[in-house]
Each structure stands twice: as C-alpha cells, then as structure tokens.
Amino acid sequence: MNDNSSHFKPIILTGDRPTGALHLGHYVGSIQNRLKFQDEYDTCFYMVADVQALTDNADDPQKVRDNVIEVVLDNLAVGVDPTKTHFFIQSMVPEIAELTVFFMNLVTVQQLSHNPTIKTEALQKGYFLQNKFLTADGGEEKNIGHGIPLGFLAYPVSQAADILICKANIVPVGEDQMPVLEQANDIVKKFNATYGREVFPMIKGIVGSTPRLVGTDGSSKASKTLGNTIMLSDSPEEIERKVMSMYTDPNRLKKTDEGQIEGNVVFTYLDIFGTDKKKIEDFKRRYIAGGDDAPGDIEIKKYLIEELRKLLDPIRARREEYAKDIPAIEKILREGNAVARKYAQATMQEVREVMKINYKF
Ligand code: ATP
Ligand code: MG
C-alpha cells in the first residue's frame, strides 16, 4: 500500500462536519465503507468534526452544537456500531489542536490556497482567495466577497491532525476530500523526514461506490451547504417532493420525444439506488427511443421514490429509536472520547520527544 505501511497496524478514521443532517452523498461516498471496515478492522474511529465546522460557521455555534447529535444519530441509524467504532468529538480531544499548531510549520500558505478542495469550497462560500474576488457562481471577478478565515484556509492541516493523532492510515472519504488527504500525506513525509523518525503512517483515502454524488439540482456535488440533497432522515413526503422536483431532460417537452439519459439526475440516482436493473434498462431504452411506448417522467420518478424509500424508511425508523435516548448517545461519545484521548496522548508524547519539547522540569 504505502511506503511505510508495514510499521503500522491498520487504523480507520472517518468523520462528518456537524453542519446538518447527513444525506445520500454521505451514504454512497463514505458511509458504506465505514460499515464494511468496522467489520474488517479492529480499530475504527468516527469523529464529529465540530472544530472544522466552526471554521466556516464561527458566527453560528448553535447550529454546529445542534448538529453534533444529529450526525451521530445518522451514523447509528445506518449501522455504524459503537461496539466496533469509537465515536468522538474533535474539540473534546485538545491534543488535536496542539498537533495542528506543530503541523502548521510544515505547510505553506501557498500550498493551502492552491489546494483544489479549498479553492472549490471557498468559491461556494464567496470567500476570496489569491488576491481575487470570486463569486459563488463561476469565478467572475467582482469587488465582492469575504476574506477567507485563516481557520478555514488551514482546515486541511487540522484534518491531518485529526487523522494522525490516532495514527489512522485508512480514511473512507468522498472524492472531494482526496486533495485534503494528499496535503496530509505531504505533512506526514515532511514531519517524519524533519524529525528523523517515522512517527506517522502514510494515509490511504478510500472513496465509496459513488465517489461524488450529484445534487438533486444536477450540480456537481450533493452537499449540506448547497441544500441540494436528500437527507437520510427525510420523511416520505420530503423524499417525494425532492424527487418530483428533480431535473430530467430539459429538451424532452413531450413524453413521446426522444429523451437523453446523460446528465439526467433521475436516471443518475436510479443507476445508483435502483435495485431492479432490468426495469431501469427497460425505462432507459424506452426513454431514449421516444414514441408512444416512452415512460413519463412521473412514472420514472415514482419508481425512484419507491427505491429510495426502501433504503431510507428503515434508517429513519432506527434513527427515531436512537433519538428517544439521548443520554445513551452522550455515553457513547464520552466513552469514545476517552479512547481517542488515550491514543492522542500517546502520539503527543512521541511528537514532543522528536520535536525536543518534552521538558522534564
Ligand atoms: P458541508 O457542505 O458542510 O461541507 P458535506 O455535505 O460536504 O457538508 P461533510 O461533512 O463535509 O459533508 O462530508 C463528510 C464526508 O462525506 C466526506 O468524506 C465527504 O467527502 C463525503 N461526502 C459529502 N458529500 C458527498 C457527495 N455528494 N458524494 C460523495 N461523498 C460525499
Ligand atoms: Mg464537505
């Protein structure tokens, strides 16, 4: 796998930002792998990235606080199992902040501002970067926008610390996060080389069956911030409303017109979430051919709703059960925090030693 992997046992770490409930993009991008890996590996961590969520939500701490329990509930509902995966909260492991500070010396501002993930997300948020004022809708230079918070620019550094504080080396993520992991691996190489010991493992990012789920509006990524998602906790009515408002082929004005599949969000979602492949192929064939036998948009959407409900109804039911006992959720987090801190303290002892700041007086 990685050049130095043989020295390290596999440790899995994954997480979500508590910026909203989780959606289908998380499910196919990362959650399916969380479920698989917790059965395959002994040591798995799930982190609620509250510090990272605050980097672009500093003015709305209540939103972040409220969503901590929400994202944990979503993970429990899909089957992330607290007996196999340690759940913890980023801010409850203060060693992460300490490690972040040391990692910051190993990264340049230029590396961060050229990071593709940072660039895309800064655009979305209307932050300006690299002395340019960028708009959310495609980069035309205008004299608007907000300065980029330093914490946001540096979140790849803090994410490297989240992972490496537990010496995790396998990280299930959506494709959008891969450049952030590349940055983390640059830090690993630089740290180990600078301080003369292989303290940290190289990290392998593993993307899910659908590395980047498109939004319900057809935009390139379903995201909490963009509000173009079907949530894992959506009610049947919400699922129906969202599917019914999805784009299909804008040039197919009548049901009998020849239709296009590429870029057609309903078919994209059917390919991913539909279980009856024969039925989907038949829909596609008739949709492309047009004529009297062509299926109507409503018929196809109704089938997608049915398939999504098959997946989401049981998740929602389990979520409602877990939500009845919040103290039990807090206990899961308390226990997970304690385990994560043990790992963190051991790592920091080694870090202080190689960095020559392990004062004994
Ligand atoms: P935000 O808009 O606040 O950044 P988000 O929807 O991007 O929220 P995160 O909490 O940032 O969600 O992401 C959690 C994990 O889910 C990450 O590994 C991310 O790559 C993955 N993920 C998020 N959206 C998608 C998507 N549309 N397709 C595949 N994976 C995704
Ligand atoms: Mg994100």
mmCIF file of C-alpha atoms and ligand atoms in Angstrom:
data_model
loop_
_atom_site.group_PDB
_atom_site.id
_atom_site.type_symbol
_atom_site.label_atom_id
_atom_site.label_comp_id
_atom_site.label_asym_id
_atom_site.label_seq_id
_atom_site.Cartn_x
_atom_site.Cartn_y
_atom_site.Cartn_z
ATOM 1 C CA MET A 1 0.000 0.000 0.000
ATOM 2 C CA ASN A 2 2.167 2.863 1.242
ATOM 3 C CA ASP A 3 5.939 3.036 1.541
ATOM 4 C CA ASN A 4 5.924 2.932 5.340
ATOM 5 C CA SER A 5 2.720 0.945 5.902
ATOM 6 C CA SER A 6 4.448 -2.161 7.251
ATOM 7 C CA HIS A 7 5.323 -0.453 10.551
ATOM 8 C CA PHE A 8 1.756 0.486 11.328
ATOM 9 C CA LYS A 9 -1.336 -1.557 12.016
ATOM 10 C CA PRO A 10 -4.463 -0.543 10.097
ATOM 11 C CA ILE A 11 -6.456 2.108 11.927
ATOM 12 C CA ILE A 12 -9.565 3.598 10.345
ATOM 13 C CA LEU A 13 -10.772 7.144 10.907
ATOM 14 C CA THR A 14 -13.682 8.893 9.292
ATOM 15 C CA GLY A 15 -15.992 11.742 10.192
ATOM 16 C CA ASP A 16 -18.557 14.352 9.315
ATOM 17 C CA ARG A 17 -18.874 18.058 9.886
ATOM 18 C CA PRO A 18 -21.855 18.800 12.161
ATOM 19 C CA THR A 19 -23.283 21.340 9.718
ATOM 20 C CA GLY A 20 -26.536 19.494 9.014
ATOM 21 C CA ALA A 21 -28.077 16.051 8.884
ATOM 22 C CA LEU A 22 -26.427 13.525 6.605
ATOM 23 C CA HIS A 23 -27.550 12.822 3.070
ATOM 24 C CA LEU A 24 -27.355 10.235 0.314
ATOM 25 C CA GLY A 25 -23.973 11.596 -0.800
ATOM 26 C CA HIS A 26 -22.507 10.586 2.537
ATOM 27 C CA TYR A 27 -24.093 7.197 2.252
ATOM 28 C CA VAL A 28 -22.526 6.249 -1.081
ATOM 29 C CA GLY A 29 -19.376 8.363 -0.660
ATOM 30 C CA SER A 30 -18.250 7.245 2.749
ATOM 31 C CA ILE A 31 -20.783 5.511 4.997
ATOM 32 C CA GLN A 32 -20.931 2.216 3.096
ATOM 33 C CA ASN A 33 -17.180 1.873 3.631
ATOM 34 C CA ARG A 34 -17.481 2.769 7.317
ATOM 35 C CA LEU A 35 -19.850 -0.187 7.684
ATOM 36 C CA LYS A 36 -17.582 -2.532 5.765
ATOM 37 C CA PHE A 37 -14.385 -1.531 7.545
ATOM 38 C CA GLN A 38 -15.770 -1.768 11.070
ATOM 39 C CA ASP A 39 -16.274 -5.475 10.378
ATOM 40 C CA GLU A 40 -12.845 -5.917 8.798
ATOM 41 C CA TYR A 41 -10.537 -3.963 11.109
ATOM 42 C CA ASP A 42 -10.010 -3.932 14.857
ATOM 43 C CA THR A 43 -9.595 -0.203 15.404
ATOM 44 C CA CYS A 44 -12.090 2.248 13.916
ATOM 45 C CA PHE A 45 -12.800 5.836 14.886
ATOM 46 C CA TYR A 46 -15.670 8.089 13.883
ATOM 47 C CA MET A 47 -15.102 11.782 14.582
ATOM 48 C CA VAL A 48 -17.645 14.602 14.729
ATOM 49 C CA ALA A 49 -15.637 17.467 13.206
ATOM 50 C CA ASP A 50 -17.063 20.333 15.259
ATOM 51 C CA VAL A 51 -13.854 22.404 15.174
ATOM 52 C CA GLN A 52 -13.745 22.095 11.394
ATOM 53 C CA ALA A 53 -17.445 23.016 11.134
ATOM 54 C CA LEU A 54 -16.711 26.208 13.081
ATOM 55 C CA THR A 55 -14.078 27.290 10.555
ATOM 56 C CA ASP A 56 -16.848 28.488 8.249
ATOM 57 C CA ASN A 57 -19.649 28.740 10.834
ATOM 58 C CA ALA A 58 -17.909 30.713 13.575
ATOM 59 C CA ASP A 59 -20.916 33.032 13.857
ATOM 60 C CA ASP A 60 -23.393 30.207 14.319
ATOM 61 C CA PRO A 61 -22.169 27.943 17.130
ATOM 62 C CA GLN A 62 -25.709 26.829 17.953
ATOM 63 C CA LYS A 63 -26.073 25.272 14.510
ATOM 64 C CA VAL A 64 -22.869 23.296 14.993
ATOM 65 C CA ARG A 65 -23.853 22.259 18.525
ATOM 66 C CA ASP A 66 -27.318 21.096 17.448
ATOM 67 C CA ASN A 67 -25.912 19.043 14.608
ATOM 68 C CA VAL A 68 -23.406 17.097 16.710
ATOM 69 C CA ILE A 69 -26.141 14.758 17.954
ATOM 70 C CA GLU A 70 -27.795 14.765 14.519
ATOM 71 C CA VAL A 71 -24.760 13.382 12.694
ATOM 72 C CA VAL A 72 -24.186 10.802 15.417
ATOM 73 C CA LEU A 73 -27.825 9.704 15.165
ATOM 74 C CA ASP A 74 -27.468 9.390 11.400
ATOM 75 C CA ASN A 75 -24.386 7.207 11.745
ATOM 76 C CA LEU A 76 -26.001 4.979 14.366
ATOM 77 C CA ALA A 77 -29.128 4.710 12.218
ATOM 78 C CA VAL A 78 -27.192 3.483 9.180
ATOM 79 C CA GLY A 79 -25.407 0.894 11.299
ATOM 80 C CA VAL A 80 -22.121 2.395 12.446
ATOM 81 C CA ASP A 81 -21.811 0.340 15.605
ATOM 82 C CA PRO A 82 -20.409 1.899 18.802
ATOM 83 C CA THR A 83 -19.169 -1.512 19.934
ATOM 84 C CA LYS A 84 -16.919 -1.616 16.844
ATOM 85 C CA THR A 85 -16.281 2.084 16.167
ATOM 86 C CA HIS A 86 -15.188 4.676 18.727
ATOM 87 C CA PHE A 87 -17.328 7.806 18.341
ATOM 88 C CA PHE A 88 -15.668 11.028 19.491
ATOM 89 C CA ILE A 89 -15.933 14.802 19.190
ATOM 90 C CA GLN A 90 -12.994 16.700 17.703
ATOM 91 C CA SER A 91 -12.972 19.522 20.273
ATOM 92 C CA MET A 92 -13.004 17.021 23.151
ATOM 93 C CA VAL A 93 -9.542 15.834 22.123
ATOM 94 C CA PRO A 94 -7.494 19.000 22.692
ATOM 95 C CA GLU A 95 -4.279 17.241 21.606
ATOM 96 C CA ILE A 96 -5.590 17.634 18.030
ATOM 97 C CA ALA A 97 -5.347 21.418 18.351
ATOM 98 C CA GLU A 98 -1.829 21.074 19.716
ATOM 99 C CA LEU A 99 -0.710 18.830 16.868
ATOM 100 C CA THR A 100 -2.319 21.213 14.363
ATOM 101 C CA VAL A 101 -0.095 24.025 15.597
ATOM 102 C CA PHE A 102 3.044 21.949 15.042
ATOM 103 C CA PHE A 103 1.889 20.780 11.616
ATOM 104 C CA MET A 104 1.294 24.401 10.581
ATOM 105 C CA ASN A 105 5.045 24.933 10.480
ATOM 106 C CA LEU A 106 5.332 22.303 7.763
ATOM 107 C CA VAL A 107 2.807 23.749 5.302
ATOM 108 C CA THR A 108 2.919 26.925 3.233
ATOM 109 C CA VAL A 109 0.043 29.341 2.753
ATOM 110 C CA GLN A 110 0.522 28.852 -0.965
ATOM 111 C CA GLN A 111 0.023 25.077 -0.744
ATOM 112 C CA LEU A 112 -3.257 25.623 1.060
ATOM 113 C CA SER A 113 -4.591 28.321 -1.220
ATOM 114 C CA HIS A 114 -3.784 26.136 -4.248
ATOM 115 C CA ASN A 115 -5.483 23.075 -2.781
ATOM 116 C CA PRO A 116 -8.331 22.129 -5.170
ATOM 117 C CA THR A 117 -10.776 21.338 -2.344
ATOM 118 C CA ILE A 118 -10.117 24.644 -0.613
ATOM 119 C CA LYS A 119 -10.466 26.506 -3.922
ATOM 120 C CA THR A 120 -13.820 24.897 -4.751
ATOM 121 C CA GLU A 121 -15.247 25.324 -1.272
ATOM 122 C CA ALA A 122 -14.009 28.922 -0.973
ATOM 123 C CA LEU A 123 -15.784 29.709 -4.244
ATOM 124 C CA GLN A 124 -19.009 28.187 -2.969
ATOM 125 C CA LYS A 125 -18.822 30.243 0.180
ATOM 126 C CA GLY A 126 -17.984 33.502 -1.589
ATOM 127 C CA TYR A 127 -14.580 33.775 0.072
ATOM 128 C CA PHE A 128 -11.873 35.436 -1.921
ATOM 129 C CA LEU A 129 -8.564 33.740 -2.403
ATOM 130 C CA GLN A 130 -5.259 34.609 -4.067
ATOM 131 C CA ASN A 131 -5.996 38.340 -4.182
ATOM 132 C CA LYS A 132 -9.012 37.795 -6.396
ATOM 133 C CA PHE A 133 -12.605 38.408 -5.555
ATOM 134 C CA LEU A 134 -14.571 35.369 -6.611
ATOM 135 C CA THR A 135 -18.293 34.886 -6.820
ATOM 136 C CA ALA A 136 -20.162 31.722 -5.923
ATOM 137 C CA ASP A 137 -21.470 31.249 -9.463
ATOM 138 C CA GLY A 138 -18.367 30.705 -11.521
ATOM 139 C CA GLY A 139 -15.458 32.851 -10.684
ATOM 140 C CA GLU A 140 -16.155 36.137 -12.432
ATOM 141 C CA GLU A 141 -14.058 38.780 -10.713
ATOM 142 C CA LYS A 142 -16.153 41.263 -8.822
ATOM 143 C CA ASN A 143 -15.460 43.533 -5.979
ATOM 144 C CA ILE A 144 -17.461 41.471 -3.503
ATOM 145 C CA GLY A 145 -16.812 38.514 -1.236
ATOM 146 C CA HIS A 146 -15.453 37.987 2.232
ATOM 147 C CA GLY A 147 -11.930 37.374 3.355
ATOM 148 C CA ILE A 148 -11.167 33.721 3.902
ATOM 149 C CA PRO A 149 -10.956 32.843 7.604
ATOM 150 C CA LEU A 150 -7.480 31.623 8.447
ATOM 151 C CA GLY A 151 -9.004 28.631 10.235
ATOM 152 C CA PHE A 152 -10.866 27.668 7.073
ATOM 153 C CA LEU A 153 -7.782 28.036 4.871
ATOM 154 C CA ALA A 154 -5.910 25.828 7.328
ATOM 155 C CA TYR A 155 -8.545 23.138 7.786
ATOM 156 C CA PRO A 156 -6.538 20.600 5.750
ATOM 157 C CA VAL A 157 -3.798 20.964 8.382
ATOM 158 C CA SER A 158 -6.204 20.376 11.227
ATOM 159 C CA GLN A 159 -7.731 17.441 9.322
ATOM 160 C CA ALA A 160 -4.264 15.915 9.039
ATOM 161 C CA ALA A 161 -4.023 16.220 12.829
ATOM 162 C CA ASP A 162 -7.472 14.622 13.312
ATOM 163 C CA ILE A 163 -6.328 11.576 11.390
ATOM 164 C CA LEU A 164 -2.769 11.340 12.627
ATOM 165 C CA ILE A 165 -3.491 11.936 16.291
ATOM 166 C CA CYS A 166 -4.860 8.364 16.261
ATOM 167 C CA LYS A 167 -2.233 7.262 13.717
ATOM 168 C CA ALA A 168 -5.059 6.340 11.382
ATOM 169 C CA ASN A 169 -3.922 5.224 7.934
ATOM 170 C CA ILE A 170 -7.176 4.275 6.203
ATOM 171 C CA VAL A 171 -9.735 7.016 5.713
ATOM 172 C CA PRO A 172 -13.081 6.480 3.968
ATOM 173 C CA VAL A 173 -13.987 9.759 2.233
ATOM 174 C CA GLY A 174 -15.857 11.214 -0.705
ATOM 175 C CA GLU A 175 -13.778 12.198 -3.719
ATOM 176 C CA ASP A 176 -13.992 15.899 -2.813
ATOM 177 C CA GLN A 177 -11.712 15.238 0.162
ATOM 178 C CA MET A 178 -8.893 13.475 -1.708
ATOM 179 C CA PRO A 179 -6.771 16.629 -2.217
ATOM 180 C CA VAL A 180 -7.046 17.273 1.532
ATOM 181 C CA LEU A 181 -5.618 13.812 2.194
ATOM 182 C CA GLU A 182 -2.798 14.478 -0.265
ATOM 183 C CA GLN A 183 -1.946 17.527 1.821
ATOM 184 C CA ALA A 184 -2.000 15.334 4.928
ATOM 185 C CA ASN A 185 0.433 12.908 3.309
ATOM 186 C CA ASP A 186 2.782 15.801 2.463
ATOM 187 C CA ILE A 187 2.730 16.637 6.151
ATOM 188 C CA VAL A 188 3.473 13.014 7.098
ATOM 189 C CA LYS A 189 6.509 12.918 4.798
ATOM 190 C CA LYS A 190 7.785 16.280 5.953
ATOM 191 C CA PHE A 191 7.260 15.566 9.656
ATOM 192 C CA ASN A 192 8.930 12.156 9.542
ATOM 193 C CA ALA A 193 11.857 13.473 7.482
ATOM 194 C CA THR A 194 12.340 16.641 9.547
ATOM 195 C CA TYR A 195 12.251 14.972 12.940
ATOM 196 C CA GLY A 196 14.080 11.828 11.868
ATOM 197 C CA ARG A 197 11.612 9.184 12.932
ATOM 198 C CA GLU A 198 8.634 7.511 11.286
ATOM 199 C CA VAL A 199 6.162 8.782 13.820
ATOM 200 C CA PHE A 200 3.261 8.901 11.377
ATOM 201 C CA PRO A 201 1.923 6.464 8.773
ATOM 202 C CA MET A 202 1.057 7.417 5.214
ATOM 203 C CA ILE A 203 -2.713 7.741 4.784
ATOM 204 C CA LYS A 204 -4.800 5.920 2.225
ATOM 205 C CA GLY A 205 -8.080 7.612 1.299
ATOM 206 C CA ILE A 206 -10.759 5.197 0.141
ATOM 207 C CA VAL A 207 -13.698 6.553 -1.823
ATOM 208 C CA GLY A 208 -17.073 4.859 -1.885
ATOM 209 C CA SER A 209 -19.088 3.166 -4.614
ATOM 210 C CA THR A 210 -20.126 6.618 -5.866
ATOM 211 C CA PRO A 211 -17.158 8.894 -5.165
ATOM 212 C CA ARG A 212 -19.183 12.081 -5.750
ATOM 213 C CA LEU A 213 -22.970 12.030 -5.779
ATOM 214 C CA VAL A 214 -24.503 14.848 -7.846
ATOM 215 C CA GLY A 215 -27.021 17.171 -6.198
ATOM 216 C CA THR A 216 -30.771 16.853 -6.704
ATOM 217 C CA ASP A 217 -30.442 20.085 -8.702
ATOM 218 C CA GLY A 218 -27.908 18.461 -11.059
ATOM 219 C CA SER A 219 -24.929 20.402 -9.657
ATOM 220 C CA SER A 220 -21.679 18.522 -9.305
ATOM 221 C CA LYS A 221 -21.888 17.624 -5.592
ATOM 222 C CA ALA A 222 -24.739 16.973 -3.209
ATOM 223 C CA SER A 223 -23.777 18.986 -0.147
ATOM 224 C CA LYS A 224 -25.308 20.091 3.116
ATOM 225 C CA THR A 225 -24.188 23.647 2.474
ATOM 226 C CA LEU A 226 -25.705 23.755 -1.014
ATOM 227 C CA GLY A 227 -29.046 22.345 0.212
ATOM 228 C CA ASN A 228 -29.414 20.053 -2.820
ATOM 229 C CA THR A 229 -29.636 16.759 -1.011
ATOM 230 C CA ILE A 230 -31.967 14.013 0.086
ATOM 231 C CA MET A 231 -31.329 13.540 3.781
ATOM 232 C CA LEU A 232 -31.091 10.094 5.341
ATOM 233 C CA SER A 233 -33.756 11.318 7.796
ATOM 234 C CA ASP A 234 -36.147 12.802 5.209
ATOM 235 C CA SER A 235 -39.811 11.858 5.618
ATOM 236 C CA PRO A 236 -41.611 10.039 2.783
ATOM 237 C CA GLU A 237 -43.267 13.355 1.889
ATOM 238 C CA GLU A 238 -39.906 15.137 1.671
ATOM 239 C CA ILE A 239 -38.425 12.355 -0.442
ATOM 240 C CA GLU A 240 -41.390 12.612 -2.790
ATOM 241 C CA ARG A 241 -41.205 16.398 -3.010
ATOM 242 C CA LYS A 242 -37.464 16.354 -3.728
ATOM 243 C CA VAL A 243 -37.633 13.617 -6.365
ATOM 244 C CA MET A 244 -40.610 15.231 -8.054
ATOM 245 C CA SER A 245 -38.671 18.496 -8.374
ATOM 246 C CA MET A 246 -35.553 16.823 -9.872
ATOM 247 C CA TYR A 247 -34.479 17.806 -13.353
ATOM 248 C CA THR A 248 -34.862 15.280 -16.129
ATOM 249 C CA ASP A 249 -34.092 16.049 -19.776
ATOM 250 C CA PRO A 250 -34.951 19.727 -20.373
ATOM 251 C CA ASN A 251 -35.281 19.134 -24.132
ATOM 252 C CA ARG A 252 -37.890 16.415 -23.763
ATOM 253 C CA LEU A 253 -41.014 18.515 -23.870
ATOM 254 C CA LYS A 254 -43.485 15.702 -24.503
ATOM 255 C CA LYS A 255 -43.377 12.134 -23.232
ATOM 256 C CA THR A 256 -43.145 10.911 -26.844
ATOM 257 C CA ASP A 257 -39.990 12.977 -27.601
ATOM 258 C CA GLU A 258 -36.671 11.132 -27.681
ATOM 259 C CA GLY A 259 -35.047 11.587 -24.275
ATOM 260 C CA GLN A 260 -31.496 11.833 -23.003
ATOM 261 C CA ILE A 261 -30.057 9.815 -20.128
ATOM 262 C CA GLU A 262 -26.689 11.551 -19.680
ATOM 263 C CA GLY A 263 -26.868 14.331 -17.131
ATOM 264 C CA ASN A 264 -30.416 13.287 -16.268
ATOM 265 C CA VAL A 265 -30.438 13.341 -12.472
ATOM 266 C CA VAL A 266 -33.336 10.921 -12.105
ATOM 267 C CA PHE A 267 -31.511 8.261 -14.097
ATOM 268 C CA THR A 268 -28.233 9.032 -12.339
ATOM 269 C CA TYR A 269 -29.937 8.353 -8.997
ATOM 270 C CA LEU A 270 -31.693 5.265 -10.385
ATOM 271 C CA ASP A 271 -28.371 3.829 -11.547
ATOM 272 C CA ILE A 272 -27.042 4.215 -8.010
ATOM 273 C CA PHE A 273 -30.046 3.444 -5.829
ATOM 274 C CA GLY A 274 -32.284 1.347 -8.090
ATOM 275 C CA THR A 275 -32.252 -2.373 -7.344
ATOM 276 C CA ASP A 276 -34.172 -3.700 -10.360
ATOM 277 C CA LYS A 277 -31.522 -3.281 -13.047
ATOM 278 C CA LYS A 278 -33.710 -4.891 -15.728
ATOM 279 C CA LYS A 279 -36.512 -2.441 -15.086
ATOM 280 C CA ILE A 280 -34.081 0.503 -15.221
ATOM 281 C CA GLU A 281 -32.606 -0.692 -18.528
ATOM 282 C CA ASP A 282 -36.114 -1.029 -19.912
ATOM 283 C CA PHE A 283 -37.015 2.512 -18.748
ATOM 284 C CA LYS A 284 -33.853 3.831 -20.367
ATOM 285 C CA ARG A 285 -34.396 2.069 -23.673
ATOM 286 C CA ARG A 286 -37.954 3.350 -23.986
ATOM 287 C CA TYR A 287 -36.983 6.842 -22.757
ATOM 288 C CA ILE A 288 -34.233 7.191 -25.369
ATOM 289 C CA ALA A 289 -36.376 5.818 -28.209
ATOM 290 C CA GLY A 290 -39.369 8.078 -27.506
ATOM 291 C CA GLY A 291 -42.751 7.382 -29.130
ATOM 292 C CA ASP A 292 -45.945 6.029 -27.630
ATOM 293 C CA ASP A 293 -44.150 3.440 -25.519
ATOM 294 C CA ALA A 294 -41.901 6.000 -23.756
ATOM 295 C CA PRO A 295 -42.280 6.262 -19.969
ATOM 296 C CA GLY A 296 -43.467 9.544 -18.457
ATOM 297 C CA ASP A 297 -41.229 11.452 -16.035
ATOM 298 C CA ILE A 298 -43.743 10.880 -13.258
ATOM 299 C CA GLU A 299 -43.655 7.106 -13.745
ATOM 300 C CA ILE A 300 -39.854 7.028 -13.529
ATOM 301 C CA LYS A 301 -39.785 9.353 -10.551
ATOM 302 C CA LYS A 302 -42.375 7.234 -8.739
ATOM 303 C CA TYR A 303 -40.089 4.223 -9.150
ATOM 304 C CA LEU A 304 -37.126 6.198 -7.800
ATOM 305 C CA ILE A 305 -39.209 7.282 -4.793
ATOM 306 C CA GLU A 306 -40.101 3.643 -4.160
ATOM 307 C CA GLU A 307 -36.433 2.585 -4.263
ATOM 308 C CA LEU A 308 -35.288 5.432 -2.032
ATOM 309 C CA ARG A 309 -37.984 4.623 0.487
ATOM 310 C CA LYS A 310 -36.816 1.008 0.588
ATOM 311 C CA LEU A 311 -33.392 2.274 1.615
ATOM 312 C CA LEU A 312 -34.390 5.186 3.836
ATOM 313 C CA ASP A 313 -37.537 4.047 5.682
ATOM 314 C CA PRO A 314 -35.661 1.543 7.891
ATOM 315 C CA ILE A 315 -32.852 4.072 8.517
ATOM 316 C CA ARG A 316 -35.392 6.674 9.600
ATOM 317 C CA ALA A 317 -37.138 4.175 11.887
ATOM 318 C CA ARG A 318 -33.859 3.213 13.598
ATOM 319 C CA ARG A 319 -32.960 6.882 13.953
ATOM 320 C CA GLU A 320 -36.238 7.580 15.729
ATOM 321 C CA GLU A 321 -35.485 4.758 18.162
ATOM 322 C CA TYR A 322 -31.982 6.082 18.964
ATOM 323 C CA ALA A 323 -33.329 9.640 19.310
ATOM 324 C CA LYS A 324 -35.514 8.525 22.226
ATOM 325 C CA ASP A 325 -32.468 8.059 24.455
ATOM 326 C CA ILE A 326 -30.072 10.998 24.113
ATOM 327 C CA PRO A 327 -28.204 10.183 27.377
ATOM 328 C CA ALA A 328 -27.223 6.847 25.756
ATOM 329 C CA ILE A 329 -25.766 8.784 22.799
ATOM 330 C CA GLU A 330 -23.828 11.019 25.184
ATOM 331 C CA LYS A 331 -22.441 7.931 26.884
ATOM 332 C CA ILE A 332 -21.252 6.562 23.523
ATOM 333 C CA LEU A 333 -19.443 9.858 22.904
ATOM 334 C CA ARG A 334 -17.979 10.028 26.412
ATOM 335 C CA GLU A 335 -16.533 6.534 26.089
ATOM 336 C CA GLY A 336 -15.247 7.166 22.563
ATOM 337 C CA ASN A 337 -13.642 10.446 23.626
ATOM 338 C CA ALA A 338 -11.752 8.612 26.364
ATOM 339 C CA VAL A 339 -10.358 6.066 23.896
ATOM 340 C CA ALA A 340 -9.411 8.747 21.351
ATOM 341 C CA ARG A 341 -7.639 10.750 24.069
ATOM 342 C CA LYS A 342 -5.547 7.746 25.070
ATOM 343 C CA TYR A 343 -4.332 7.391 21.510
ATOM 344 C CA ALA A 344 -3.843 11.160 21.290
ATOM 345 C CA GLN A 345 -1.758 11.385 24.460
ATOM 346 C CA ALA A 346 0.498 8.549 23.355
ATOM 347 C CA THR A 347 1.016 10.214 19.974
ATOM 348 C CA MET A 348 1.757 13.608 21.514
ATOM 349 C CA GLN A 349 4.340 12.135 23.850
ATOM 350 C CA GLU A 350 6.209 10.841 20.812
ATOM 351 C CA VAL A 351 5.727 14.119 18.929
ATOM 352 C CA ARG A 352 7.099 16.167 21.820
ATOM 353 C CA GLU A 353 10.038 13.835 22.114
ATOM 354 C CA VAL A 354 11.098 14.054 18.458
ATOM 355 C CA MET A 355 10.422 17.812 18.384
ATOM 356 C CA LYS A 356 12.578 18.246 21.500
ATOM 357 C CA ILE A 357 9.863 19.915 23.548
ATOM 358 C CA ASN A 358 9.470 17.111 26.077
ATOM 359 C CA TYR A 359 10.645 19.171 29.027
ATOM 360 C CA LYS A 360 11.153 17.146 32.169
ATOM 361 C CA PHE A 361 11.069 20.042 34.667
HETATM 362 P P1 ATP B 1 -20.531 20.688 4.025
HETATM 363 O O1 ATP B 1 -21.329 21.276 2.892
HETATM 364 O O2 ATP B 1 -20.818 21.274 5.361
HETATM 365 O O3 ATP B 1 -19.047 20.570 3.724
HETATM 366 P P2 ATP B 1 -20.860 17.983 3.139
HETATM 367 O O4 ATP B 1 -22.210 17.646 2.580
HETATM 368 O O5 ATP B 1 -19.739 18.212 2.190
HETATM 369 O O6 ATP B 1 -21.083 19.208 4.124
HETATM 370 P P3 ATP B 1 -19.102 16.723 5.014
HETATM 371 O O7 ATP B 1 -19.473 16.550 6.449
HETATM 372 O O8 ATP B 1 -18.163 17.814 4.620
HETATM 373 O O9 ATP B 1 -20.458 16.871 4.181
HETATM 374 O O10 ATP B 1 -18.536 15.355 4.426
HETATM 375 C C1 ATP B 1 -18.481 14.124 5.146
HETATM 376 C C2 ATP B 1 -17.986 13.024 4.240
HETATM 377 O O11 ATP B 1 -18.948 12.733 3.214
HETATM 378 C C3 ATP B 1 -16.704 13.391 3.478
HETATM 379 O O12 ATP B 1 -15.916 12.233 3.386
HETATM 380 C C4 ATP B 1 -17.185 13.802 2.121
HETATM 381 O O13 ATP B 1 -16.203 13.604 1.126
HETATM 382 C C5 ATP B 1 -18.359 12.845 1.922
HETATM 383 N N1 ATP B 1 -19.346 13.449 1.013
HETATM 384 C C6 ATP B 1 -20.033 14.596 1.216
HETATM 385 N N2 ATP B 1 -20.810 14.873 0.139
HETATM 386 C C7 ATP B 1 -20.612 13.857 -0.751
HETATM 387 C C8 ATP B 1 -21.134 13.556 -2.065
HETATM 388 N N3 ATP B 1 -22.017 14.360 -2.649
HETATM 389 N N4 ATP B 1 -20.707 12.428 -2.698
HETATM 390 C C9 ATP B 1 -19.809 11.599 -2.104
HETATM 391 N N5 ATP B 1 -19.279 11.828 -0.865
HETATM 392 C C10 ATP B 1 -19.665 12.937 -0.193
HETATM 393 MG MG MG B 2 -17.833 18.969 2.954
#
